PDB file of C-alpha atoms in Angstrom:
ATOM      1  CA  VAL A 289     104.938-153.799  26.962  1.00 84.00           C
ATOM      2  CA  LYS A 290     102.277-151.717  28.588  1.00 93.00           C
ATOM      3  CA  GLN A 291     100.608-149.060  26.517  1.00 95.00           C
ATOM      4  CA  ILE A 292     101.393-146.428  29.144  1.00 95.00           C
ATOM      5  CA  ASP A 293     105.021-147.261  28.933  1.00 96.00           C
ATOM      6  CA  VAL A 294     105.057-146.941  25.083  1.00 97.00           C
ATOM      7  CA  LYS A 295     103.203-143.594  25.337  1.00 97.00           C
ATOM      8  CA  LYS A 296     105.875-142.239  27.714  1.00 97.00           C
ATOM      9  CA  VAL A 297     108.764-143.372  25.493  1.00 97.00           C
ATOM     10  CA  VAL A 298     107.123-141.884  22.353  1.00 96.00           C
ATOM     11  CA  GLN A 299     106.362-138.635  24.190  1.00 98.00           C
ATOM     12  CA  ARG A 300     110.069-138.349  25.394  1.00 97.00           C
ATOM     13  CA  ALA A 301     111.239-138.950  21.820  1.00 96.00           C
ATOM     14  CA  LEU A 302     108.914-136.199  20.526  1.00 96.00           C
ATOM     15  CA  ASP A 303     110.081-133.804  23.272  1.00 98.00           C
ATOM     16  CA  HIS A 304     113.680-134.301  22.154  1.00 97.00           C
ATOM     17  CA  ILE A 305     112.774-133.787  18.563  1.00 97.00           C
ATOM     18  CA  ILE A 306     110.913-130.528  19.501  1.00 97.00           C
ATOM     19  CA  GLY A 307     113.796-129.400  21.628  1.00 97.00           C
ATOM     20  CA  SER A 308     116.315-129.909  18.818  1.00 97.00           C
ATOM     21  CA  LEU A 309     114.144-128.099  16.337  1.00 97.00           C
ATOM     22  CA  SER A 310     113.626-125.154  18.789  1.00 96.00           C
ATOM     23  CA  LYS A 311     117.499-124.814  18.817  1.00 96.00           C
ATOM     24  CA  GLY A 312     117.528-124.706  15.010  1.00 94.00           C
ATOM     25  CA  GLU A 313     118.997-128.181  14.640  1.00 97.00           C
ATOM     26  CA  THR A 314     118.083-130.624  11.888  1.00 97.00           C
ATOM     27  CA  VAL A 315     116.665-133.940  13.078  1.00 97.00           C
ATOM     28  CA  GLU A 316     117.040-137.023  10.793  1.00 96.00           C
ATOM     29  CA  LEU A 317     115.183-140.250  11.574  1.00 94.00           C
ATOM     30  CA  ARG A 318     116.809-142.898   9.450  1.00 91.00           C
ATOM     31  CA  ASN A 319     114.460-144.509   6.893  1.00 88.00           C
ATOM     32  CA  PHE A 320     111.706-142.090   7.937  1.00 93.00           C
ATOM     33  CA  GLY A 321     112.659-138.574   7.053  1.00 96.00           C
ATOM     34  CA  ILE A 322     114.231-135.262   7.995  1.00 97.00           C
ATOM     35  CA  PHE A 323     112.802-132.408   9.990  1.00 98.00           C
ATOM     36  CA  LYS A 324     114.338-128.921   9.374  1.00 98.00           C
ATOM     37  CA  VAL A 325     113.649-125.392  10.553  1.00 97.00           C
ATOM     38  CA  LYS A 326     113.600-122.882   7.755  1.00 97.00           C
ATOM     39  CA  SER A 327     112.889-119.121   7.657  1.00 96.00           C
ATOM     40  CA  ARG A 328     109.890-117.989   5.703  1.00 96.00           C
ATOM     41  CA  LYS A 329     110.464-114.472   4.274  1.00 97.00           C
ATOM     42  CA  GLY A 330     108.280-111.601   5.187  1.00 96.00           C
ATOM     43  CA  ARG A 331     105.786-110.482   2.488  1.00 97.00           C
ATOM     44  CA  MET A 332     102.815-108.370   1.899  1.00 97.00           C
ATOM     45  CA  GLY A 333      99.321-109.896   2.315  1.00 97.00           C
ATOM     46  CA  ARG A 334      95.824-108.637   2.057  1.00 97.00           C
ATOM     47  CA  ASN A 335      93.070-108.380   4.699  1.00 95.00           C
ATOM     48  CA  PRO A 336      90.231-110.339   3.006  1.00 95.00           C
ATOM     49  CA  ARG A 337      87.471-108.133   4.557  1.00 96.00           C
ATOM     50  CA  THR A 338      88.953-104.668   3.720  1.00 96.00           C
ATOM     51  CA  GLY A 339      91.383-105.454   0.885  1.00 94.00           C
ATOM     52  CA  ASP A 340      94.055-103.487   2.673  1.00 97.00           C
ATOM     53  CA  ALA A 341      97.691-104.448   2.406  1.00 97.00           C
ATOM     54  CA  VAL A 342      99.047-106.015   5.602  1.00 97.00           C
ATOM     55  CA  PRO A 343     102.677-106.840   6.222  1.00 97.00           C
ATOM     56  CA  ILE A 344     103.350-110.524   7.087  1.00 97.00           C
ATOM     57  CA  PRO A 345     106.590-110.760   9.100  1.00 97.00           C
ATOM     58  CA  GLU A 346     109.296-113.249   8.634  1.00 97.00           C
ATOM     59  CA  LYS A 347     108.937-116.423  10.641  1.00 97.00           C
ATOM     60  CA  LYS A 348     110.408-119.796  11.165  1.00 96.00           C
ATOM     61  CA  VAL A 349     108.599-122.969  10.023  1.00 97.00           C
ATOM     62  CA  VAL A 350     109.297-126.621  10.328  1.00 97.00           C
ATOM     63  CA  THR A 351     109.685-128.645   7.161  1.00 98.00           C
ATOM     64  CA  PHE A 352     109.661-132.363   6.603  1.00 97.00           C
ATOM     65  CA  LYS A 353     111.330-134.312   3.803  1.00 96.00           C
ATOM     66  CA  PRO A 354     110.279-138.055   3.738  1.00 96.00           C
ATOM     67  CA  GLY A 355     112.951-140.644   3.480  1.00 94.00           C
ATOM     68  CA  LEU A 356     113.351-142.945   0.459  1.00 92.00           C
ATOM     69  CA  ILE A 357     111.844-146.046   2.185  1.00 91.00           C
ATOM     70  CA  MET A 358     108.842-144.003   3.360  1.00 90.00           C
ATOM     71  CA  LYS A 359     108.310-142.615  -0.136  1.00 90.00           C
ATOM     72  CA  GLN A 360     108.428-146.092  -1.564  1.00 91.00           C
ATOM     73  CA  ASP A 361     106.130-147.613   0.995  1.00 91.00           C
ATOM     74  CA  VAL A 362     103.495-144.892   0.596  1.00 90.00           C
ATOM     75  CA  LYS A 363     103.257-145.217  -3.145  1.00 85.00           C
TER      76      LYS A 363
END
């Protein structure tokens, strides 16, 4: 298999994962892990230069939970 073909297949798979996550869907890759989109609550932060309180808005973040086989192999 040519490297360019592998690169295209991997890129298409990643594009599908990103597309699903952007729709708020959970993506599970068996024996690898689970990608989820979660909301991070808004909070108050501080400007490090001035010390002023700055509101940090709520936002969505991607989380990853490794699968059991990955956890065992990484140990």
